[in-house]
């Protein structure tokens, strides 16, 4: 009887151990079989603007590049060769264009002097372009002459301009410190250019005018005086001083 009781207690212990092991195995198994859901993929959009096309480009036009084998996808947006929409060139109907002066023929850069002949033609000392331009009274381009240089008919920063009754054009060629005389068509006729401070000599002549007798008056700027010349450039008089 005592032996049976001991055997019964031993079997009960074994059963309890088996139950414990079974519970442990089941728990481990449930953990081992649990499936961890994959992380949701995210998309990072990086627009890459350029100097020519800063506008954002639709994703359909841009290449997609995945960086690193992860669940994150980086979409690099590179603008295409298509440039942004050009500004409208048409003039709104509420505006009425009248006239403009400019362009290659007729283009002006820092104009300094202007004179008008008896026929109404307009002569402009186009200073920074070192030339003279001729227009109709309505602004239509007619002719041009002169270029940068020191030769006859060449100019350097022409400033003042005047026209006599015969249509001859006198130009204060300031950069070259001289006066040049042209026909109405721009043909070189004469010059006087002695540099210095004596009578008839010039330094930075700016303004010029012609009277009804054809005498030429020059604002000899650097010497703070006015000088008077004949139509041929002969010195006649002077006044003013520093």
Short mmCIF file of C-alpha atoms in Angstrom, two decimals:
data_model
loop_
_atom_site.label_atom_id
_atom_site.label_comp_id
_atom_site.label_asym_id
_atom_site.label_seq_id
_atom_site.Cartn_x
_atom_site.Cartn_y
_atom_site.Cartn_z
CA UNK A 1 0.00 0.00 0.00
CA UNK A 2 2.80 2.35 0.83
CA UNK A 3 4.51 1.51 -2.44
CA UNK A 4 1.36 2.37 -4.45
CA UNK A 5 1.07 5.76 -2.77
CA UNK A 6 4.68 6.60 -3.53
CA UNK A 7 4.24 5.54 -7.14
CA UNK A 8 1.07 7.65 -7.42
CA UNK A 9 2.88 10.75 -6.12
CA UNK A 10 5.76 10.16 -8.56
CA UNK A 11 3.33 9.88 -11.52
CA UNK A 12 1.57 13.06 -10.41
CA UNK A 13 4.92 14.87 -10.41
CA UNK A 14 5.73 13.57 -13.89
CA UNK A 15 2.33 14.72 -15.18
CA UNK A 16 2.81 18.16 -13.67
CA UNK A 17 6.25 18.43 -15.31
CA UNK A 18 4.80 17.36 -18.67
CA UNK A 19 2.06 20.01 -18.36
CA UNK A 20 4.60 22.70 -17.60
CA UNK A 21 6.70 21.68 -20.58
CA UNK A 22 3.64 21.58 -22.81
CA UNK A 23 2.56 25.07 -21.78
CA UNK A 24 6.07 26.42 -22.37
CA UNK A 25 6.25 24.80 -25.80
CA UNK A 26 2.88 26.18 -26.82
CA UNK A 27 3.84 29.68 -25.71
CA UNK A 28 7.12 29.61 -27.61
CA UNK A 29 5.43 28.23 -30.63
CA UNK A 30 2.82 30.99 -30.67
CA UNK A 31 5.57 33.56 -30.47
CA UNK A 32 7.59 31.87 -33.19
CA UNK A 33 4.59 31.67 -35.49
CA UNK A 34 3.50 35.29 -34.95
CA UNK A 35 4.01 37.26 -38.18
CA UNK A 36 5.26 40.80 -37.85
CA UNK A 37 3.60 43.00 -40.46
CA UNK A 38 6.05 44.58 -42.94
CA UNK A 39 6.54 48.30 -42.59
CA UNK A 40 4.45 50.37 -44.87
CA UNK A 41 6.51 51.76 -47.76
CA UNK A 42 6.88 55.54 -47.76
CA UNK A 43 7.74 57.82 -50.63
CA UNK A 44 9.90 60.91 -50.25
CA UNK A 45 9.65 63.39 -53.10
CA UNK A 46 12.71 65.57 -53.63
CA UNK A 47 12.35 68.23 -56.30
CA UNK A 48 15.66 69.20 -57.87
CA UNK A 49 15.30 72.67 -59.41
CA UNK A 50 17.71 73.96 -62.01
CA UNK A 51 18.67 77.46 -63.09
CA UNK A 52 16.73 77.10 -66.33
CA UNK A 53 13.56 75.50 -65.05
CA UNK A 54 12.82 76.06 -61.38
CA UNK A 55 9.23 74.92 -61.69
CA UNK A 56 8.27 71.54 -60.22
CA UNK A 57 8.01 68.78 -62.81
CA UNK A 58 5.21 66.20 -62.69
CA UNK A 59 6.26 62.82 -61.31
CA UNK A 60 5.30 61.15 -64.58
CA UNK A 61 8.09 63.09 -66.31
CA UNK A 62 10.78 62.39 -63.76
CA UNK A 63 12.95 59.29 -63.16
CA UNK A 64 12.37 57.28 -59.96
CA UNK A 65 15.45 56.21 -58.05
CA UNK A 66 15.38 53.89 -55.02
CA UNK A 67 18.17 54.61 -52.57
CA UNK A 68 19.26 51.65 -50.39
CA UNK A 69 17.31 48.31 -50.15
CA UNK A 70 14.81 49.53 -47.60
CA UNK A 71 11.10 50.12 -47.56
CA UNK A 72 11.62 53.86 -48.30
CA UNK A 73 11.55 55.01 -51.94
CA UNK A 74 13.08 58.34 -52.88
CA UNK A 75 11.68 59.96 -56.01
CA UNK A 76 14.10 62.46 -57.54
CA UNK A 77 12.34 65.04 -59.66
CA UNK A 78 14.61 66.45 -62.35
CA UNK A 79 13.14 69.15 -64.59
CA UNK A 80 12.96 68.27 -68.25
CA UNK A 81 14.43 70.33 -71.07
CA UNK A 82 11.11 72.03 -71.51
CA UNK A 83 11.51 75.62 -70.35
CA UNK A 84 8.85 77.46 -68.36
CA UNK A 85 6.12 79.05 -70.35
CA UNK A 86 7.38 82.15 -72.11
CA UNK A 87 5.95 85.50 -71.18
CA UNK A 88 3.23 86.63 -73.54
CA UNK A 89 4.54 88.77 -76.35
CA UNK A 90 1.25 90.13 -77.57
CA UNK A 91 0.14 93.57 -76.45
CA UNK A 92 -3.14 93.63 -74.50
CA UNK A 93 -6.00 94.97 -76.55
CA UNK A 94 -6.45 97.80 -74.05
CA UNK A 95 -3.10 99.29 -75.16
CA UNK A 96 -2.39 100.89 -78.48
CA UNK A 97 1.21 100.86 -79.73
CA UNK A 98 2.28 104.12 -81.34
CA UNK A 99 5.99 104.14 -82.11
CA UNK A 100 9.38 103.20 -80.74
CA UNK A 101 12.91 104.28 -81.56
CA UNK A 102 15.65 101.71 -81.38
CA UNK A 103 17.00 98.52 -82.90
CA UNK A 104 20.25 98.01 -84.80
CA UNK A 105 19.61 100.92 -87.12
CA UNK A 106 18.16 103.53 -84.83
CA UNK A 107 19.37 101.91 -81.61
CA UNK A 108 20.60 104.58 -79.20
CA UNK A 109 22.97 104.29 -76.30
CA UNK A 110 23.52 107.28 -74.07
CA UNK A 111 22.48 109.93 -76.61
CA UNK A 112 23.89 113.32 -75.64
CA UNK A 113 23.18 115.92 -78.31
CA UNK A 114 20.34 116.52 -80.76
CA UNK A 115 19.85 119.00 -83.58
CA UNK A 116 17.23 119.60 -86.28
CA UNK A 117 17.79 120.93 -89.79
CA UNK A 118 15.47 123.17 -91.82
CA UNK A 119 13.81 120.12 -93.38
CA UNK A 120 12.89 118.69 -89.99
CA UNK A 121 15.46 115.90 -90.00
CA UNK A 122 16.75 115.00 -86.53
CA UNK A 123 20.44 114.35 -85.89
CA UNK A 124 21.45 112.57 -82.67
CA UNK A 125 24.90 112.31 -81.09
CA UNK A 126 24.74 108.62 -80.11
CA UNK A 127 27.54 109.01 -77.62
CA UNK A 128 28.30 105.53 -76.30
CA UNK A 129 27.97 104.05 -79.80
CA UNK A 130 30.40 106.72 -81.11
CA UNK A 131 28.22 107.60 -84.08
CA UNK A 132 25.69 110.06 -85.45
CA UNK A 133 22.21 108.92 -86.41
CA UNK A 134 19.71 110.72 -88.61
CA UNK A 135 15.94 110.37 -88.27
CA UNK A 136 12.87 111.88 -89.84
CA UNK A 137 10.77 114.13 -87.64
CA UNK A 138 8.51 111.09 -87.04
CA UNK A 139 11.43 109.02 -85.79
CA UNK A 140 12.03 106.92 -88.91
CA UNK A 141 15.67 105.89 -89.23
CA UNK A 142 17.37 107.49 -92.23
CA UNK A 143 21.14 107.16 -91.89
CA UNK A 144 24.08 106.73 -89.55
CA UNK A 145 27.80 107.36 -89.70
CA UNK A 146 30.87 107.20 -87.53
CA UNK A 147 32.56 104.55 -85.42
CA UNK A 148 34.98 104.52 -82.53
CA UNK A 149 38.39 105.79 -83.58
CA UNK A 150 40.57 108.84 -84.27
CA UNK A 151 40.61 108.91 -88.06
CA UNK A 152 38.68 111.36 -90.20
CA UNK A 153 34.98 110.73 -89.68
CA UNK A 154 35.60 108.50 -86.68
CA UNK A 155 34.29 109.51 -83.28
CA UNK A 156 34.88 109.01 -79.58
CA UNK A 157 32.03 109.93 -77.28
CA UNK A 158 30.43 112.62 -79.47
CA UNK A 159 28.59 115.07 -77.26
CA UNK A 160 27.26 118.22 -78.89
CA UNK A 161 25.81 118.50 -82.40
CA UNK A 162 24.58 121.43 -84.52
CA UNK A 163 23.34 122.00 -88.07
CA UNK A 164 23.88 125.14 -90.17
CA UNK A 165 21.51 126.66 -92.72
CA UNK A 166 23.16 124.67 -95.52
CA UNK A 167 22.51 121.41 -93.72
CA UNK A 168 26.11 120.81 -92.67
CA UNK A 169 26.46 118.93 -89.39
CA UNK A 170 29.02 119.96 -86.75
CA UNK A 171 29.93 117.48 -84.05
CA UNK A 172 31.76 118.13 -80.78
CA UNK A 173 33.92 115.00 -80.86
CA UNK A 174 34.59 115.24 -77.14
CA UNK A 175 36.75 112.16 -76.60
CA UNK A 176 39.03 113.17 -79.46
CA UNK A 177 39.07 116.85 -78.32
CA UNK A 178 38.06 118.25 -81.70
CA UNK A 179 35.24 119.51 -83.92
CA UNK A 180 34.25 117.60 -87.06
CA UNK A 181 32.10 118.83 -89.92
CA UNK A 182 29.94 116.53 -92.07
CA UNK A 183 27.45 116.86 -94.88
CA UNK A 184 23.81 116.10 -94.20
CA UNK A 185 24.45 112.59 -95.58
CA UNK A 186 27.39 112.02 -93.23
CA UNK A 187 30.30 112.69 -95.59
CA UNK A 188 33.39 113.97 -93.78
CA UNK A 189 34.17 117.59 -94.75
CA UNK A 190 36.61 119.10 -92.25
CA UNK A 191 37.96 119.10 -88.70
CA UNK A 192 39.86 121.30 -86.29
CA UNK A 193 41.55 119.56 -83.45
CA UNK A 194 44.52 121.39 -81.97
CA UNK A 195 44.62 120.36 -78.31
CA UNK A 196 45.68 122.75 -75.60
CA UNK A 197 44.68 125.92 -73.78
CA UNK A 198 45.67 128.57 -76.32
CA UNK A 199 43.27 130.36 -78.64
CA UNK A 200 41.52 127.94 -80.95
CA UNK A 201 42.73 124.92 -78.99
CA UNK A 202 40.24 122.55 -77.34
CA UNK A 203 39.96 120.14 -74.46
CA UNK A 204 36.76 118.15 -73.93
CA UNK A 205 34.40 120.22 -76.08
CA UNK A 206 30.81 119.46 -75.08
CA UNK A 207 28.28 121.93 -76.48
CA UNK A 208 28.19 123.39 -79.98
CA UNK A 209 25.92 125.83 -81.84
CA UNK A 210 25.83 127.60 -85.20
CA UNK A 211 24.43 131.07 -85.94
CA UNK A 212 22.70 132.30 -89.11
CA UNK A 213 26.05 133.39 -90.58
CA UNK A 214 27.53 129.93 -90.10
CA UNK A 215 29.81 130.83 -87.23
CA UNK A 216 30.44 127.96 -84.83
CA UNK A 217 30.36 128.36 -81.05
CA UNK A 218 32.00 125.67 -78.90
CA UNK A 219 31.70 125.06 -75.15
CA UNK A 220 35.34 124.27 -74.37
CA UNK A 221 34.43 122.51 -71.15
CA UNK A 222 37.80 121.70 -69.63
CA UNK A 223 39.01 125.27 -70.13
CA UNK A 224 35.78 126.86 -68.84
CA UNK A 225 35.30 129.04 -71.90
CA UNK A 226 33.40 129.56 -75.13
CA UNK A 227 35.27 129.76 -78.42
CA UNK A 228 34.01 131.11 -81.74
CA UNK A 229 35.13 129.76 -85.09
CA UNK A 230 34.36 130.44 -88.72
CA UNK A 231 32.61 127.71 -90.76
CA UNK A 232 36.08 126.60 -91.85
CA UNK A 233 37.33 126.34 -88.27
CA UNK A 234 39.34 129.56 -88.09
CA UNK A 235 39.49 130.95 -84.54
CA UNK A 236 37.59 134.21 -84.17
CA UNK A 237 37.08 134.92 -80.49
CA UNK A 238 36.85 133.53 -76.99
CA UNK A 239 35.41 134.44 -73.61
CA UNK A 240 35.20 133.00 -70.15
CA UNK A 241 37.90 131.64 -67.83
CA UNK A 242 38.30 129.52 -64.75
#
